[in-house]
JSON list of C-alpha atoms in Angstrom, two decimals:
[
{"chain": "A", "resi": 1, "resn": "LYS", "atom": "CA", "xyz": [89.04, 109.32, 73.01]},
{"chain": "A", "resi": 2, "resn": "SER", "atom": "CA", "xyz": [92.11, 108.39, 70.79]},
{"chain": "A", "resi": 3, "resn": "GLY", "atom": "CA", "xyz": [93.66, 104.98, 71.22]},
{"chain": "A", "resi": 4, "resn": "THR", "atom": "CA", "xyz": [92.13, 101.33, 73.21]},
{"chain": "A", "resi": 5, "resn": "LYS", "atom": "CA", "xyz": [91.45, 101.55, 76.78]},
{"chain": "A", "resi": 6, "resn": "ALA", "atom": "CA", "xyz": [94.67, 99.47, 77.96]},
{"chain": "A", "resi": 7, "resn": "GLU", "atom": "CA", "xyz": [96.69, 102.42, 75.68]},
{"chain": "A", "resi": 8, "resn": "ARG", "atom": "CA", "xyz": [95.10, 104.83, 77.23]},
{"chain": "A", "resi": 9, "resn": "LEU", "atom": "CA", "xyz": [95.77, 104.08, 80.63]},
{"chain": "A", "resi": 10, "resn": "ARG", "atom": "CA", "xyz": [99.27, 103.15, 80.11]},
{"chain": "A", "resi": 11, "resn": "ASN", "atom": "CA", "xyz": [99.39, 107.18, 79.50]},
{"chain": "A", "resi": 12, "resn": "LEU", "atom": "CA", "xyz": [97.55, 107.54, 82.39]},
{"chain": "A", "resi": 13, "resn": "ALA", "atom": "CA", "xyz": [99.94, 106.25, 84.36]},
{"chain": "A", "resi": 14, "resn": "LEU", "atom": "CA", "xyz": [103.47, 107.45, 83.10]},
{"chain": "A", "resi": 15, "resn": "ASP", "atom": "CA", "xyz": [101.65, 110.95, 83.32]},
{"chain": "A", "resi": 16, "resn": "LEU", "atom": "CA", "xyz": [100.42, 109.79, 86.97]},
{"chain": "A", "resi": 17, "resn": "LEU", "atom": "CA", "xyz": [104.24, 109.15, 88.23]},
{"chain": "A", "resi": 18, "resn": "GLN", "atom": "CA", "xyz": [106.53, 111.25, 86.50]},
{"chain": "A", "resi": 19, "resn": "LYS", "atom": "CA", "xyz": [104.67, 114.02, 88.18]},
{"chain": "A", "resi": 20, "resn": "GLY", "atom": "CA", "xyz": [105.84, 112.11, 91.04]},
{"chain": "A", "resi": 21, "resn": "GLU", "atom": "CA", "xyz": [102.28, 110.34, 92.22]},
{"chain": "A", "resi": 22, "resn": "ASP", "atom": "CA", "xyz": [103.03, 107.78, 94.03]},
{"chain": "A", "resi": 23, "resn": "LYS", "atom": "CA", "xyz": [101.93, 103.86, 92.80]},
{"chain": "A", "resi": 24, "resn": "LYS", "atom": "CA", "xyz": [99.46, 103.39, 95.32]},
{"chain": "A", "resi": 25, "resn": "SER", "atom": "CA", "xyz": [97.68, 106.84, 94.32]},
{"chain": "A", "resi": 26, "resn": "VAL", "atom": "CA", "xyz": [98.16, 105.68, 90.05]},
{"chain": "A", "resi": 27, "resn": "ARG", "atom": "CA", "xyz": [96.31, 101.85, 91.25]},
{"chain": "A", "resi": 28, "resn": "GLU", "atom": "CA", "xyz": [93.82, 104.49, 92.71]},
{"chain": "A", "resi": 29, "resn": "ILE", "atom": "CA", "xyz": [92.81, 106.88, 90.17]},
{"chain": "A", "resi": 30, "resn": "LEU", "atom": "CA", "xyz": [93.34, 103.84, 87.28]},
{"chain": "A", "resi": 31, "resn": "LYS", "atom": "CA", "xyz": [90.64, 101.64, 89.08]},
{"chain": "A", "resi": 32, "resn": "SER", "atom": "CA", "xyz": [88.26, 105.43, 89.09]},
{"chain": "A", "resi": 33, "resn": "GLU", "atom": "CA", "xyz": [88.87, 104.88, 85.35]},
{"chain": "A", "resi": 34, "resn": "GLY", "atom": "CA", "xyz": [87.91, 101.64, 85.00]},
{"chain": "A", "resi": 35, "resn": "ALA", "atom": "CA", "xyz": [90.38, 99.65, 84.83]},
{"chain": "A", "resi": 36, "resn": "ALA", "atom": "CA", "xyz": [90.74, 95.95, 86.25]},
{"chain": "A", "resi": 37, "resn": "PRO", "atom": "CA", "xyz": [93.61, 94.92, 88.59]},
{"chain": "A", "resi": 38, "resn": "ALA", "atom": "CA", "xyz": [94.59, 93.26, 84.98]},
{"chain": "A", "resi": 39, "resn": "GLU", "atom": "CA", "xyz": [94.89, 95.56, 83.19]},
{"chain": "A", "resi": 40, "resn": "TYR", "atom": "CA", "xyz": [95.85, 98.75, 85.82]},
{"chain": "A", "resi": 41, "resn": "GLY", "atom": "CA", "xyz": [98.91, 96.33, 86.90]},
{"chain": "A", "resi": 42, "resn": "ARG", "atom": "CA", "xyz": [100.11, 96.07, 83.23]},
{"chain": "A", "resi": 43, "resn": "ALA", "atom": "CA", "xyz": [99.87, 99.93, 82.83]},
{"chain": "A", "resi": 44, "resn": "ILE", "atom": "CA", "xyz": [101.26, 100.88, 86.16]},
{"chain": "A", "resi": 45, "resn": "ASP", "atom": "CA", "xyz": [104.10, 98.01, 85.22]},
{"chain": "A", "resi": 46, "resn": "TRP", "atom": "CA", "xyz": [104.58, 99.23, 81.43]},
{"chain": "A", "resi": 47, "resn": "ALA", "atom": "CA", "xyz": [105.03, 102.81, 82.89]},
{"chain": "A", "resi": 48, "resn": "ALA", "atom": "CA", "xyz": [106.73, 102.09, 85.55]},
{"chain": "A", "resi": 49, "resn": "SER", "atom": "CA", "xyz": [109.75, 101.02, 83.29]},
{"chain": "A", "resi": 50, "resn": "LYS", "atom": "CA", "xyz": [109.45, 103.83, 80.34]},
{"chain": "A", "resi": 51, "resn": "LEU", "atom": "CA", "xyz": [110.65, 106.11, 84.04]},
{"chain": "A", "resi": 52, "resn": "GLY", "atom": "CA", "xyz": [113.07, 103.46, 84.95]},
{"chain": "A", "resi": 53, "resn": "ILE", "atom": "CA", "xyz": [111.79, 102.88, 88.10]},
{"chain": "A", "resi": 54, "resn": "VAL", "atom": "CA", "xyz": [112.03, 100.58, 90.06]},
{"chain": "A", "resi": 55, "resn": "TRP", "atom": "CA", "xyz": [110.17, 99.27, 93.57]},
{"chain": "A", "resi": 56, "resn": "ASP", "atom": "CA", "xyz": [111.78, 96.65, 95.85]},
{"chain": "A", "resi": 57, "resn": "LYS", "atom": "CA", "xyz": [108.76, 96.10, 97.64]},
{"chain": "A", "resi": 58, "resn": "PRO", "atom": "CA", "xyz": [104.72, 96.10, 97.20]},
{"chain": "A", "resi": 59, "resn": "VAL", "atom": "CA", "xyz": [103.83, 99.17, 98.57]},
{"chain": "A", "resi": 60, "resn": "LYS", "atom": "CA", "xyz": [101.71, 97.03, 100.80]},
{"chain": "A", "resi": 61, "resn": "SER", "atom": "CA", "xyz": [104.56, 95.98, 102.91]},
{"chain": "A", "resi": 62, "resn": "SER", "atom": "CA", "xyz": [107.00, 99.16, 103.72]},
{"chain": "A", "resi": 63, "resn": "THR", "atom": "CA", "xyz": [107.43, 99.74, 106.80]},
{"chain": "A", "resi": 64, "resn": "PRO", "atom": "CA", "xyz": [107.15, 102.67, 109.25]},
{"chain": "A", "resi": 65, "resn": "GLY", "atom": "CA", "xyz": [110.00, 105.12, 109.71]},
{"chain": "A", "resi": 66, "resn": "GLU", "atom": "CA", "xyz": [111.67, 103.97, 105.93]}
]
């Protein structure tokens, strides 16, 4: 176990996004690691910005057929 919980969550989010997991999957996995909403939100945002990923809108609002 190296680093703080926040660092571990960020690194995990980064790894998952690089493997092609979507935002919702990453959120569920981080939640299962014991992350609170604020923690996994920050971790996912950090990882996405590192990878240059831009989400136009929240995952929930995607329309069918996209």
